[in-house]
Each structure stands twice: as C-alpha cells, then as structure tokens.
XYZ file of C-alpha atoms in Angstrom:
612
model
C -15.964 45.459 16.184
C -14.184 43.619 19.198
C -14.006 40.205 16.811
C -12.086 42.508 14.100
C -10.107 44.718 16.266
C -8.690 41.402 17.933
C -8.100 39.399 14.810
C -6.244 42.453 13.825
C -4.092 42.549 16.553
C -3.336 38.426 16.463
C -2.138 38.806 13.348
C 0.345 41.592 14.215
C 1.253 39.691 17.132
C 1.555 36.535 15.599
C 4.032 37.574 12.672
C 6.203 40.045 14.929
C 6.903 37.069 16.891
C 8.273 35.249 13.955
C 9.104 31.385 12.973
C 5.936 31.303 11.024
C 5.173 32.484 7.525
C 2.332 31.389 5.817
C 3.234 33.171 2.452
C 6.173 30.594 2.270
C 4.894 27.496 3.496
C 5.158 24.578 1.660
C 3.017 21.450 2.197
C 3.685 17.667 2.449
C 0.987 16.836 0.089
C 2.661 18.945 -2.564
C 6.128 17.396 -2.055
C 4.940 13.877 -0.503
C 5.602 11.834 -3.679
C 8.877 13.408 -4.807
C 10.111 13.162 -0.239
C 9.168 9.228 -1.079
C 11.210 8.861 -4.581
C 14.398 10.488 -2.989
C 13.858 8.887 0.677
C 13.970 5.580 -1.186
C 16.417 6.680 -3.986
C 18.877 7.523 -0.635
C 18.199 4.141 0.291
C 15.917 4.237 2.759
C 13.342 1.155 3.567
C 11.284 0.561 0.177
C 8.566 -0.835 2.213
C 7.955 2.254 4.869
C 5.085 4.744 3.579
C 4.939 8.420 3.573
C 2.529 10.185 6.274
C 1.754 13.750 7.972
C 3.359 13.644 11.763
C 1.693 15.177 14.253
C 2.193 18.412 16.297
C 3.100 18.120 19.800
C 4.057 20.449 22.885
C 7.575 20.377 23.234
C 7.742 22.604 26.307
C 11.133 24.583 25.698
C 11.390 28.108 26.263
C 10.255 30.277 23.836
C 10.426 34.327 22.639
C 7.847 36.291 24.880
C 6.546 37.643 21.480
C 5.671 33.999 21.154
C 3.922 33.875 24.631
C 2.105 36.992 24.144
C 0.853 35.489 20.825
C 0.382 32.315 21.977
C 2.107 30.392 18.876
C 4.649 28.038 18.970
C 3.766 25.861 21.203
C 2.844 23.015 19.204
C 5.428 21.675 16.371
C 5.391 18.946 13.775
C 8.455 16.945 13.666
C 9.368 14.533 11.317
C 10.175 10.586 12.931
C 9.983 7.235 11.687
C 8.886 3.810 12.721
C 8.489 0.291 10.994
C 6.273 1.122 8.957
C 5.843 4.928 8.462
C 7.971 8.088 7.678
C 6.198 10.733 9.107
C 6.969 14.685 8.007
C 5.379 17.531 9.258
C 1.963 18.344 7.105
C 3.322 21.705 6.515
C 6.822 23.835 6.727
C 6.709 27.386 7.305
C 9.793 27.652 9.928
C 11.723 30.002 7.166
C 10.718 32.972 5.091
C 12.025 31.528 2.215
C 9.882 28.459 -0.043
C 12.736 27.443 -1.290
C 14.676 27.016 2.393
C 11.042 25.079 3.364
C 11.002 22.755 0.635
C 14.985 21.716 1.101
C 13.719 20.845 4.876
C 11.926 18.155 2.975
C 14.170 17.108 1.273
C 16.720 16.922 3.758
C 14.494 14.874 6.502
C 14.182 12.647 3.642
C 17.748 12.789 3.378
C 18.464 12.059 7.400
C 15.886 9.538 7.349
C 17.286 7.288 4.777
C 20.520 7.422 6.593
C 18.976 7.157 10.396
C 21.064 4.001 11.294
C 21.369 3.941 14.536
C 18.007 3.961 15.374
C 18.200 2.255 18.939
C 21.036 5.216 19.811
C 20.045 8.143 22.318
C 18.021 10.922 20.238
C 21.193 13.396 20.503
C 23.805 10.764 18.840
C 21.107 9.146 16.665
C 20.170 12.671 14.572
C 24.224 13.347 14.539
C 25.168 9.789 13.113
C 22.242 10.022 10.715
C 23.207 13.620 9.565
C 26.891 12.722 8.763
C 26.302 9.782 7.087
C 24.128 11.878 4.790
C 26.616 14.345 4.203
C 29.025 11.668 3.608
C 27.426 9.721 1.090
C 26.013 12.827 -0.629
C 28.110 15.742 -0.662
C 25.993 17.422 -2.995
C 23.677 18.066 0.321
C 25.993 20.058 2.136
C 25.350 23.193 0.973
C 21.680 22.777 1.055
C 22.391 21.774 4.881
C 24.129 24.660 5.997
C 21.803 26.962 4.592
C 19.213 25.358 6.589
C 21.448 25.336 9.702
C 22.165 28.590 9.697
C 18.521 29.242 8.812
C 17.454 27.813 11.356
C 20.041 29.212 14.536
C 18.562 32.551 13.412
C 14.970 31.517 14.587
C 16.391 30.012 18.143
C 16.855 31.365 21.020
C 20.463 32.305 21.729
C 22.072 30.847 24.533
C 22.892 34.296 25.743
C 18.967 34.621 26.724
C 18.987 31.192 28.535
C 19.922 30.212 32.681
C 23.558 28.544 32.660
C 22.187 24.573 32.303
C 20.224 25.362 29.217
C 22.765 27.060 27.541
C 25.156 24.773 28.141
C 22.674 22.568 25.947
C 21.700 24.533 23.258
C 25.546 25.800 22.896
C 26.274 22.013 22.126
C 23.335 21.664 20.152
C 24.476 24.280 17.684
C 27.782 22.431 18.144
C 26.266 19.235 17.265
C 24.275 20.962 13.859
C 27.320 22.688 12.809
C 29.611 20.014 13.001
C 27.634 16.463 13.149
C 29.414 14.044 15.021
C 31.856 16.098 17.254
C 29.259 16.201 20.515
C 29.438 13.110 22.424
C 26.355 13.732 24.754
C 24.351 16.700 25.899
C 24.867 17.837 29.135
C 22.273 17.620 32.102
C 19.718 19.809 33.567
C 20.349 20.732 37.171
C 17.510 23.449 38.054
C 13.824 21.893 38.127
C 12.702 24.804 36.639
C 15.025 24.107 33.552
C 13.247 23.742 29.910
C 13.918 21.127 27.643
C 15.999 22.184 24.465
C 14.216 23.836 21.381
C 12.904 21.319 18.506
C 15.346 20.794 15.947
C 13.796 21.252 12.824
C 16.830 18.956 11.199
C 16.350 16.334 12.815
C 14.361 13.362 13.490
C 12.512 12.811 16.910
C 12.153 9.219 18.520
C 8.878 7.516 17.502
C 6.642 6.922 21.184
C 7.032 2.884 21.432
C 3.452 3.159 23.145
C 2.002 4.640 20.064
C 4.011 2.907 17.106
C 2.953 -0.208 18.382
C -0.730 -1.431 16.665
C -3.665 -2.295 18.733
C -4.630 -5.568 16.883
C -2.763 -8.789 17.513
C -2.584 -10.976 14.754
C -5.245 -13.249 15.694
C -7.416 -10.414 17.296
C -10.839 -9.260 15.103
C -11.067 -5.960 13.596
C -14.286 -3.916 13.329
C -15.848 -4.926 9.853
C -14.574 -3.221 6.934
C -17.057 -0.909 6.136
C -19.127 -0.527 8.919
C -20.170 2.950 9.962
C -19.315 6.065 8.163
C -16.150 7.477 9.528
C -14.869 10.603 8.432
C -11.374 10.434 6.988
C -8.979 13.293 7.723
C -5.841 14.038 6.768
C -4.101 15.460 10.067
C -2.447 12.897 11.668
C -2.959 12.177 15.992
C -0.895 11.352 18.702
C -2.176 8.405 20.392
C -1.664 6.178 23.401
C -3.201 2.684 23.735
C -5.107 2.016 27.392
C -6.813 -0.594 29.096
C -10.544 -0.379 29.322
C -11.097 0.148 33.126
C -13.506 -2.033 34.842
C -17.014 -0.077 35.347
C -17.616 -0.878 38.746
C -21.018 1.230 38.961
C -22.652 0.016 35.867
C -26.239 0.967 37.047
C -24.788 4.596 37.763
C -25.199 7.419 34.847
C -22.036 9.397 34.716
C -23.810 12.920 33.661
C -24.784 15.900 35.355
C -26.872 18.020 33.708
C -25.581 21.158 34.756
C -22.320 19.983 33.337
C -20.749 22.194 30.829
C -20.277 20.567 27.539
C -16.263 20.870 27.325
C -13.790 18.699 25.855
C -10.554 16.946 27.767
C -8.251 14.600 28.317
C -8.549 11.611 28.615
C -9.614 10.800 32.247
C -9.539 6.960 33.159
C -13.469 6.494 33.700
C -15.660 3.839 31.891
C -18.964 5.458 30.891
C -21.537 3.805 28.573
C -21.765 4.858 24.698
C -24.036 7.248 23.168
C -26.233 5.499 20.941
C -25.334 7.949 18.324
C -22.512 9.014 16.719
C -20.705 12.792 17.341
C -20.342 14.895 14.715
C -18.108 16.992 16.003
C -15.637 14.097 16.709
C -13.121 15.176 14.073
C -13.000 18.599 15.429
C -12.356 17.461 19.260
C -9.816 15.258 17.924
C -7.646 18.506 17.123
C -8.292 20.312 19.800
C -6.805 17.186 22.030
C -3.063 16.511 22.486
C -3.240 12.774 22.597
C -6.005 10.252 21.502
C -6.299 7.330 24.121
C -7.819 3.985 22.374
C -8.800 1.165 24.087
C -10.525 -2.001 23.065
C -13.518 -3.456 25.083
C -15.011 -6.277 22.838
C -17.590 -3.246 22.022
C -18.807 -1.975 18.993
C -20.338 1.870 18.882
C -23.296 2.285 16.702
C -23.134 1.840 12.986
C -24.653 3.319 9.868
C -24.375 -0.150 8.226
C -24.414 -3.272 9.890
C -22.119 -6.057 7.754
C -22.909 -9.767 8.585
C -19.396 -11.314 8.213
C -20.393 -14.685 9.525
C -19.921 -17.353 6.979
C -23.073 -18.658 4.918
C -24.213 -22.453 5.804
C -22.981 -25.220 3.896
C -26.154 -25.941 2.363
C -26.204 -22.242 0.535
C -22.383 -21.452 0.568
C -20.367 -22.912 -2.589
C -19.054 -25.843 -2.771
C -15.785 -26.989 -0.951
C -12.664 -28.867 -3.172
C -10.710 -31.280 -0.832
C -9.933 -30.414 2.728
C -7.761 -27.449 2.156
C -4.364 -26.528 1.179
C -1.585 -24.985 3.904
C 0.199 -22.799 2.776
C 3.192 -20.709 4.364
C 3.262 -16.590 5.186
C 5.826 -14.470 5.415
C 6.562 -12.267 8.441
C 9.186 -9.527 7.389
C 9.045 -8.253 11.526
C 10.896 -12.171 12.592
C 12.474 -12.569 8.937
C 10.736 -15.809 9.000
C 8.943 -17.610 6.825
C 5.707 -19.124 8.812
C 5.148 -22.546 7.600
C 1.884 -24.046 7.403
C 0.343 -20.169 8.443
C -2.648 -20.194 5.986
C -5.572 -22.108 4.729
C -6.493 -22.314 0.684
C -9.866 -23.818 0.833
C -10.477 -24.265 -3.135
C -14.228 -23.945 -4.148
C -16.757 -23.899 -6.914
C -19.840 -22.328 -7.452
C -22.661 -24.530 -6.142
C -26.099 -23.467 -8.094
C -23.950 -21.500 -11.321
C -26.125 -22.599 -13.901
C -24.393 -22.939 -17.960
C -24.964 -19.586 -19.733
C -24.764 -17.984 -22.965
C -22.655 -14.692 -22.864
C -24.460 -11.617 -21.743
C -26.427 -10.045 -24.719
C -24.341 -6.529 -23.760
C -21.188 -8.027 -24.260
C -21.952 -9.290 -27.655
C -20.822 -7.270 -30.266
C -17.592 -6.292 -27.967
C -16.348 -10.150 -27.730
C -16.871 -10.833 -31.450
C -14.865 -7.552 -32.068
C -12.115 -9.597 -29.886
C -12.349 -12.815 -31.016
C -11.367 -11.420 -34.924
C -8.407 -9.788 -33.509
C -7.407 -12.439 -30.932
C -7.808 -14.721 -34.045
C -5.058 -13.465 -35.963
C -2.434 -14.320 -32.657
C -3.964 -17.836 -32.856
C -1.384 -20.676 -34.239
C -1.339 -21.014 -38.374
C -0.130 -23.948 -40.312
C 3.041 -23.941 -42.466
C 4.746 -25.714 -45.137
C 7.954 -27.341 -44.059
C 10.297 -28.127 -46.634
C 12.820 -30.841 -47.924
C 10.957 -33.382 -45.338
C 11.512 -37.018 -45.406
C 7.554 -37.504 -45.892
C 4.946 -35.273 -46.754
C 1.703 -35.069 -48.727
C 3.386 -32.934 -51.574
C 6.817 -33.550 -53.834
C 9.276 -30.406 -52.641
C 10.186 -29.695 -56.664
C 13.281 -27.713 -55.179
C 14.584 -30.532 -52.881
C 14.172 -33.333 -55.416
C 16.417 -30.942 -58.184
C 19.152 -30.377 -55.041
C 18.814 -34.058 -54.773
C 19.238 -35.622 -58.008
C 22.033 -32.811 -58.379
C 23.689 -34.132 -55.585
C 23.283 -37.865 -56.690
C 24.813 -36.617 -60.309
C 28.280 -35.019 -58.537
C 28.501 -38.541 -56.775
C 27.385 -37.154 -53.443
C 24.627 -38.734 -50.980
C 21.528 -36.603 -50.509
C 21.328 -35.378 -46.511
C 17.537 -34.028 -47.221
C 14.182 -35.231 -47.838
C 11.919 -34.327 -51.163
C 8.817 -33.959 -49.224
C 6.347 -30.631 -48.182
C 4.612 -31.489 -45.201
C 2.561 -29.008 -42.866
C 3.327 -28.282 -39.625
C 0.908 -26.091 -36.755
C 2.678 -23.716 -34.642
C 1.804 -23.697 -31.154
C 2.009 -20.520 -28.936
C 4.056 -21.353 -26.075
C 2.401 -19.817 -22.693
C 0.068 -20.505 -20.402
C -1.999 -17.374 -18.196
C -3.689 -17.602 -14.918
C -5.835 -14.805 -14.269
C -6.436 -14.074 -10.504
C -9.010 -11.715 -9.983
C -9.759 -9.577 -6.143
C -13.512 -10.845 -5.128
C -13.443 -9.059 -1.690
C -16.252 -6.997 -0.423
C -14.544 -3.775 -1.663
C -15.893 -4.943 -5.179
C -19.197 -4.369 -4.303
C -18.984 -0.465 -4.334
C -20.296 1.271 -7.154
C -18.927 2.923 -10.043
C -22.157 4.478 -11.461
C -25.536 4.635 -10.888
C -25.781 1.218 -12.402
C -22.327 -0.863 -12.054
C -20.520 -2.189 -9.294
C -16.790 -2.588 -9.215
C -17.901 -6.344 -8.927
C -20.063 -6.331 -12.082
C -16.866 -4.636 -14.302
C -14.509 -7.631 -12.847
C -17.313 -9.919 -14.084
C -17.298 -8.339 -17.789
C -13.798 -8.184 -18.157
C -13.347 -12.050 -17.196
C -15.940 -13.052 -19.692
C -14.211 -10.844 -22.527
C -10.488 -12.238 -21.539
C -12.151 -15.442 -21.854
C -13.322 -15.125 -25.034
C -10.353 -13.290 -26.473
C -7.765 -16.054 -25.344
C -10.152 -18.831 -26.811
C -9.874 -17.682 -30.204
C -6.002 -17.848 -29.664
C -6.216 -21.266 -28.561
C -3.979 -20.165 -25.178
C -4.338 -22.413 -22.589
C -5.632 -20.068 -19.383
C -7.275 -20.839 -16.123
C -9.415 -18.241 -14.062
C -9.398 -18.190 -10.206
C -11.108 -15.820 -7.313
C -9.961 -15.024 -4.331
C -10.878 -13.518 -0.533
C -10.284 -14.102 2.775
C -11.307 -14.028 6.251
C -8.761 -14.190 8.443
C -5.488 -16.309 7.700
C -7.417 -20.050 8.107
C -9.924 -19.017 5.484
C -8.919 -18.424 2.407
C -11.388 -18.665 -0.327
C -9.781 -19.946 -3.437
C -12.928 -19.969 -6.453
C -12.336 -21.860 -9.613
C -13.837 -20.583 -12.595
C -12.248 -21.909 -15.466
C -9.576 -24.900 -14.923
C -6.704 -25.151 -17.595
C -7.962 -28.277 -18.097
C -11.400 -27.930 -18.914
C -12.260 -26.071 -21.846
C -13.944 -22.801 -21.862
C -17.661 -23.247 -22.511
C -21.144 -22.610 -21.048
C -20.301 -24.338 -17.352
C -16.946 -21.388 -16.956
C -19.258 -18.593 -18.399
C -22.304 -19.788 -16.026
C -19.449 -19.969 -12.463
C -17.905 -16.339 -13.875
C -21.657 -14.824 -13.513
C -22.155 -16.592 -10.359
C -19.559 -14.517 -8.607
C -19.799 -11.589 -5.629
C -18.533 -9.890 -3.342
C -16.870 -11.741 -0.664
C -14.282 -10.588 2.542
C -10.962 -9.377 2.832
C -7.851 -9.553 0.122
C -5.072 -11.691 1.914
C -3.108 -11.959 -1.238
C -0.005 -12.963 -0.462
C -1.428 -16.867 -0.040
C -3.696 -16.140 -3.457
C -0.483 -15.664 -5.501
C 0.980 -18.515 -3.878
C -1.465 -21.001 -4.341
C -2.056 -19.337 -8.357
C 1.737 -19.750 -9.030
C 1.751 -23.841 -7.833
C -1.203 -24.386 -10.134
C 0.588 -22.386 -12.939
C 3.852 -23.468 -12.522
C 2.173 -27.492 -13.301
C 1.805 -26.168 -16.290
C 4.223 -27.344 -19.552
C 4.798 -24.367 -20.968
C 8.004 -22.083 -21.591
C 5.978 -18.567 -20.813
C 3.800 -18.310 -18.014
C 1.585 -15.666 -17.015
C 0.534 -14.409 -13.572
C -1.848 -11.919 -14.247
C -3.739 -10.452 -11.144
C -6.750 -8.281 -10.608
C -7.485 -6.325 -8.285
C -9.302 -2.861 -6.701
C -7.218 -1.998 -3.861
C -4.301 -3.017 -1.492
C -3.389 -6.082 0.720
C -5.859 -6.284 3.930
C -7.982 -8.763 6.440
C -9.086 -8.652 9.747
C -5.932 -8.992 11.280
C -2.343 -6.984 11.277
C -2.316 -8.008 7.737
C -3.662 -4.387 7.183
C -0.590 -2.958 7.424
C 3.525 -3.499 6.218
C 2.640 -6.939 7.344
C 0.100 -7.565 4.466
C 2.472 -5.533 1.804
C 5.425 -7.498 2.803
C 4.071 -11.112 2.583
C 2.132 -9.702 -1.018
C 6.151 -8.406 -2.128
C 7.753 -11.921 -0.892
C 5.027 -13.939 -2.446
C 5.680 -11.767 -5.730
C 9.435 -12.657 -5.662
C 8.611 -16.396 -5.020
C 5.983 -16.224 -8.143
C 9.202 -14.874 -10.043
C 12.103 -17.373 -8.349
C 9.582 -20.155 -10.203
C 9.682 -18.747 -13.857
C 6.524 -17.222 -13.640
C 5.773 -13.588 -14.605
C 3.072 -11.769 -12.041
C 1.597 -8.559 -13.550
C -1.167 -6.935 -11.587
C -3.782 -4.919 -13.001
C -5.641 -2.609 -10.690
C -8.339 0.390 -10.447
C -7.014 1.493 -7.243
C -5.789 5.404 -7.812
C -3.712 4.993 -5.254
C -1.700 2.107 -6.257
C 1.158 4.507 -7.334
C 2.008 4.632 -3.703
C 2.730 0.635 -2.889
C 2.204 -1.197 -6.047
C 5.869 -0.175 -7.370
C 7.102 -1.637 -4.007
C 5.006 -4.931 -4.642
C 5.983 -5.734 -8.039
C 8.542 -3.399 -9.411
C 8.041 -0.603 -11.829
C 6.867 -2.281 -14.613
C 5.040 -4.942 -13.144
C 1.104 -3.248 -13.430
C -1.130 -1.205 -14.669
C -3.144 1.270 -13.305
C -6.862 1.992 -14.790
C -7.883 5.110 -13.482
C -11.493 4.489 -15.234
C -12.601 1.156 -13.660
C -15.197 0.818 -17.006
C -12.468 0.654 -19.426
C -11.188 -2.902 -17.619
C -13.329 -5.264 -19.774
C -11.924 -3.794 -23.144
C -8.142 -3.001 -22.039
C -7.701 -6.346 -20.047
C -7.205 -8.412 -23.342
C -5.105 -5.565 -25.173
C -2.935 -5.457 -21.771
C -2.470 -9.589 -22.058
C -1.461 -8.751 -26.071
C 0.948 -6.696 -24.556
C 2.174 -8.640 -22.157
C 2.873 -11.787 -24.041
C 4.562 -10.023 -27.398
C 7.306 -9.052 -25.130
C-alpha cells in the first residue's frame, strides 16, 4: 500500500512541477537519421556521426515543485566534438511533439552553423544561432516558437537574487535577439547558481573527455574478447591515471561493508576474477565514468590469441613489403611511408575442383555471363579478307566506270570485339568474418562462395579480373593475400588459394584500397573496376577505430577515383547507411541486408556495374 500510495503521489508531484511530459516526448532514435541528413544538408562536417549526449547536473536554481519532486536535476544537452554530434536521447522539455521534434531539428540547425567553436560558450551559441537564421530564414519562425517555448518553462528573473538575474535577463536577451549580448555578466555572491540550461543551444564538449584513451601506437583490448553488454545511453567520462598500489599484499574489503555504489575514489584495488552483472546498471546511477589504463586485462569470456602464426605455418610472404602512405584528416597531412603492405599467398592451398554445392549455381552463371563475352563480326569493304564483299566490289567497279578511284577495299574479314575493363575484387578477411550467419555458415564461408561464383561468371566473359584479401594488425602489418593475379589465368591453383582463406585481424582499409588501385591502375584498360567487399566499417588496434579510420578509408576512396578507377563497395553491414554514403558517395555501394544472397547478387551487381 505504501509502494502505491507513494508512486501515486510522485507522479502528481512530478507533473505539477512541469518541464517534463512524457506523452510528448520525442526520441533521438526516431529522428536520428533525418537530425543527420539536415545537419549535413546545413553543411555541417560530413564526417562527424550522430550519438545520444549524456545527462548531467547543471546545478542552477530550480522551481521548489522541482525540489520537492526531485526532477530536473539532470539534463541532456546537445554538444559536439571532432568526431561526434551528440543530442539528447530524448526531448520532452515542451507539451507539444511537434515543439520537441523542431528542438531537433534546430540543434541540428545550430550545430551545422557552430563556427566559432574556440569562442566563450555565451558568444559561441549566439554566433552559431544567427548564422542559422541568416542562411535559413525559413527557421525563424520555428525558432521563436521554441524561444518563447522555452522562457515559459524558466525561471523568471523576478524569482532570482540581483547577480542571477542580471544573467538570465541577458540570456533571454541573447535568445531573443542572437548577437546583441556581448558577454554575460559575473556572479558576485558565493551562494549564486549558475544560469538555467539552454535547451537552444549547444554546450562546450569536456576536452578531458573528447579526447580518446588510445594513442596511435598504443594496443587495444582484442576485438572480441569478453561479452560486453552494449547500451544505448551514452556516459560522461573522465580519463585518470592508474595510482600506484602501494599495499599490494593488503585486501581492500571489509566485510561489514555495505555493498553501495560511488564515485570514483582514487584507490587501486585488485580485480574480481569475475565479471559484474550489474555493471550497466551502476553505470547510470554514476555521474561520471573514470577510465584508466594499467597494462591489465579483466577476465574474459573468450580469450583471442592475436599473436602472429610462425613462419613455418603462416602463408607465404611476397617481397619485403610495400610502404605505403596514410592520411591523417586531425594534421591535414598526408603521412608518408605510414603503413606496411606485406603481399602473401597461401602456403599449403592445394588445386581444387569447385565445391560440389556451388555447381549447378556457377553453370547457371557461366550461360548468362556467356552472352556479355566478346563475339566476332564481319567487317566490310576491307582491303583483305577471307570473303569477296559483293556490295563493295559493285561500289567499286561503279566508281572505276564514272572515272573515279575506288577509296575502299572488296574484302569481308572478321574482327573479335574485346570488352574494355579490367575488375579487382577486394574482399574484408578480418576476424569479424568468422561470425556466423546460421547454424551452419560463417560470414567467412559466404565471402568464400561468392568469390568462387564471381570467378566463374567473369571467366566466361573473358574479363580480365584479379582477386585480393585483406587485414591488418596494426599499421606495419598489413596483410595483402593474392588469390587470383590478372595475370594468371583462373584455374584449379586460384580456386584451391580462394578455399584456403579465414578469418584474419582488423580492417585497416584505407592502405587495402591503396595498394588494390596501384595494381589496377597497371592495368591497360579504358574501364576499371574497384570493387570491394566487406562486413563492417574501418577499424584496428589503434585510433584507426574511429573518424581517423573513416577519414583515411574516404581519402583513399578519392585517390582510387583521382586515378580513373571506379571503387564500389559491397557490404552486409546493416549499418552501413550511417558512414558508407560518407566513404564513397551515394551511389557508390550496396547494401545486402541478407549476407546469403552475396554469392548470387555479387555477379548481377558487377553486370550492373559495368553496363553503365
């Protein structure tokens, strides 16, 4: 009876204090995609992805409804840094949807025009909002609906000590009019409040937690190691130092301790050797996460052996390596000599027939490839030719009749009509291809089909192709497999090293498409191919997880391009949508939401592709 009588009365409380109202709210996840398309169609940063920000104490005064209720004292506010626009998960400041979801759209708005980021927080979010309402006028009445909105739900000034009225009077000023406040004046009592969130604007990202904690030679934890839950709230979070455990023979636990949760308190106590469940749940209850690094790893569900094979069992190593350069969008530089291609072949692929299973689907390709393959034609009125053209030598003696000199031949001869392209196929062979897809296929084992059915397809068109694999570990290993060389023909030996493949590290793909487009653009031909396969987005051990990765991938892309080439990517990844446009432009790949149709639409998708 107590539980319901006081969930009763916190929901009274909670909406007579107002500024929250569920039946409106709108979330990000239902407006995230169309927030990215205008952000970037306001022209804001292509490259920077859309996230959930996360709710923080602001500590400004609030309505004593509020107190009593206990709400408010957390808010989401939407801030950007060099790689992220972050917007609150959910907007329910107005009692209106409609008022909510033109919040959206208006951070998205003010973000694509924040620029004057390195300007104090009150001139920033003024500069930002008038350039917005400058370029798009069309805004402004969508603005001042949310203004006035949102000066309902404040505190007046009225209600405030002289110092914090003085701010939130220019405040108003400032959202009213962008542009006319020159500063905000100071706090002089100690007991003074900060001034309310503004919804409207954009907050400064915390330079302690945009930065990343990996370096870009420092070692991540494996990739898939443990079995972390993923959750969609984003955290605040401060990077420490590990403090030095000057007591290690000391256990930090009483057992009469309650088992609470708090902040972080500077202390270096030994691991549990097993893993919390509750983690993600104490993880919302804190304010700020504090990460460290200690050369540590916690316990893991599945341990992943990333050290490289010996030479006697790993495959076999093509010249000493190829350097190759990397892009680094943060300097605007282009990093000479940054990577290492290490070309290799498989060293115990036996020659093999094709795969009994794959049969009846290849011959089904091969008749339809065939009719793309070159055909022989008559050419006529030639100078030489097994056959008499009858119509040439009439023209002819015609012309030799009127006193004129015959400027054509009386021949037929037969000519073959070559189809003018060459295609590299690059296909993903990191360890991400070894999940599964169904109880009996790997992601790995579909990649392997659909290379042996492109293969045969493209030989009955008598195309010259060349099949490579690719993945990485770290930026001075690159693992660059050959499996079919343009030069070689297509036989037992390529079908034998396309079995032979696996899984294999990370997907540094930036120096894959750069070493596929020199061997491709060797090749005489006046249509060339880049066609790249792949399961999910740029990554390795290093910062290359992040804009990093997708930047050198984009400027590798537009180097592929600057050399005649034409890079399509085809991918299984359902989440491509959200960086794949960014990568190689809107109609530069494919998306196969059912990773088992890849074999029999890779082929179609290269018919495609090379009609246009």
């Amino acid at each position: 009876m107590e539980e319901f009588i006081g969930k009763i009365w916190h929901n009274w409380v909670t909406k007579a204090a107002g500024g929250h109202y569920p039946q409106a709210a709108v979330k990000l996840a239902d407006v995230e995609k169309t927030a990215g398309i205008l952000f970037r169609a306001f022209g804001g940063d292509p490259g920077l992805k859309v996230a959930a920000a996360t709710a923080e104490q602001h500590g400004a005064r609030r309505h004593w409804l509020q107190r009593l209720a206990g709400s408010n004292e957390k808010v989401s506010q939407a801030r950007r840094d060099a790689e992220t626009l972050r917007l609150p998960p959910e907007i329910a400041a107005f009692p209106e949807k409609s008022l909510n979801r033109d919040l959206y759209l208006w951070l998205s708005a003010i973000a694509a025009c924040d620029i004057a980021r390195h300007r104090p927080w009150f001139i920033r979010n003024q500069q930002a909002a008038l350039t917005a309402l400058q370029r798009y006028p069309g805004l402004r009445p969508r603005y001042e609906r949310l203004v006035d909105a949102h000066l309902a739900n404040r505190i007046p000034p009225e209600e405030m000590q002289a110092d914090e009225a003085a701010q939130e009077t220019a405040l108003r000023q400032a959202m009213r009019q962008p542009g006319s406040i020159d500063g905000l004046p100071p706090l002089s009592s100690k007991k003074s409040r900060p001034p309310q969130p503004v919804l409207l604007w954009l907050i400064a990202a915390d330079q302690a937690t945009a930065g990343r904690l990996a370096d870009p030679d420092e070692e991540l934890p494996p990739e898939g190691s443990g079995n972390p839950e993923i959750a969609k709230e984003a955290h605040k979070a401060e990077q420490v130092e590990t403090p030095e455990n000057k007591n290690p023979m000391l256990y930090m636990f009483r057992a009469e301790s309650l088992p609470t949760w708090a902040e972080y308190v500077r202390v270096n106590r030994a691991y549990d050797d097993d893993e919390d469940p509750n983690a993600k749940d104490a993880a919302k209850d804190l304010d700020q996460l504090s990460l460290t690094r200690d050369s540590q790893t916690a316990k893991s569900r599945v341990k992943f052996d990333l050290d490289l094979p010996s030479a006697a069992e790993d495959d076999t190593p093509i010249g000493p390596g190829i350097a190759l350069p990397e892009w680094d969008y943060r300097k605007a530089v282009m990093q000479e000599k940054h990577c290492l291609i290490q070309p290799m072949i498989a060293r115990d692929a036996e020659p093999a027939d094709l795969p009994a299973e794959l049969a009846a689907t290849a011959k089904k390709l091969r008749g339809q490839f065939a009719a793309l393959a070159p055909q022989r034609r008559w050419l006529k009125a030639q100078p030489d030719g097994p056959e008499l053209d009858v119509d040439a030598c009439v023209r002819n003696h015609a012309d030799r009749a009127s006193g004129h000199t015959p400027d054509s031949g009386g021949f037929l001869a037969q000519a073959r009509c070559e189809r003018d392209l060459a295609c590299l196929l690059l296909a993903d062979l990191s360890m991400s291809t070894d999940a599964p897809i169904s109880d009996s296929h790997r992601i790995i084992d579909v990649i392997r089909d659909s290379l042996l059915l492109f293969s045969e397809a493209l030989t009955a068109t008598g195309d010259r192709f060349g099949i490579y694999g690719f993945s990485s570990l770290r930026r001075q290993n690159i693992r660059f497999h050959l499996l079919k060389d343009f030069g070689k023909r297509y036989d037992a030996a390529s079908r034998g090293r396309i079995l032979a493949v696996k899984p294999g590290y990370y997907t540094r793909m930036g120096a894959a498409i750069r070493q596929a487009a020199n061997i491709l653009s060797e090749q005489a031909a006046s249509r060339r191919l880049l066609l790249i396969i792949t399961d999910g987005k740029p990554n390795d051990l290093d910062l290359y997880d992040s804009r990093y990765g997708i930047e050198d991938t984009r400027m590798a892309v537009h180097e592929a391009r600057r050399m005649g080439l034409t890079p399509f990517c085809v991918t299984i990844d359902r989440e491509a949508g959200s960086y794949l446009p960014y990568l190689f432009g809107p109609a530069g790949f494919c998306v196969i939401r059912k990773p088992e149709e890849l074999p029999r639409r890779l082929p179609l998708l290269y018919v495609q592709l090379t009609r246009q």
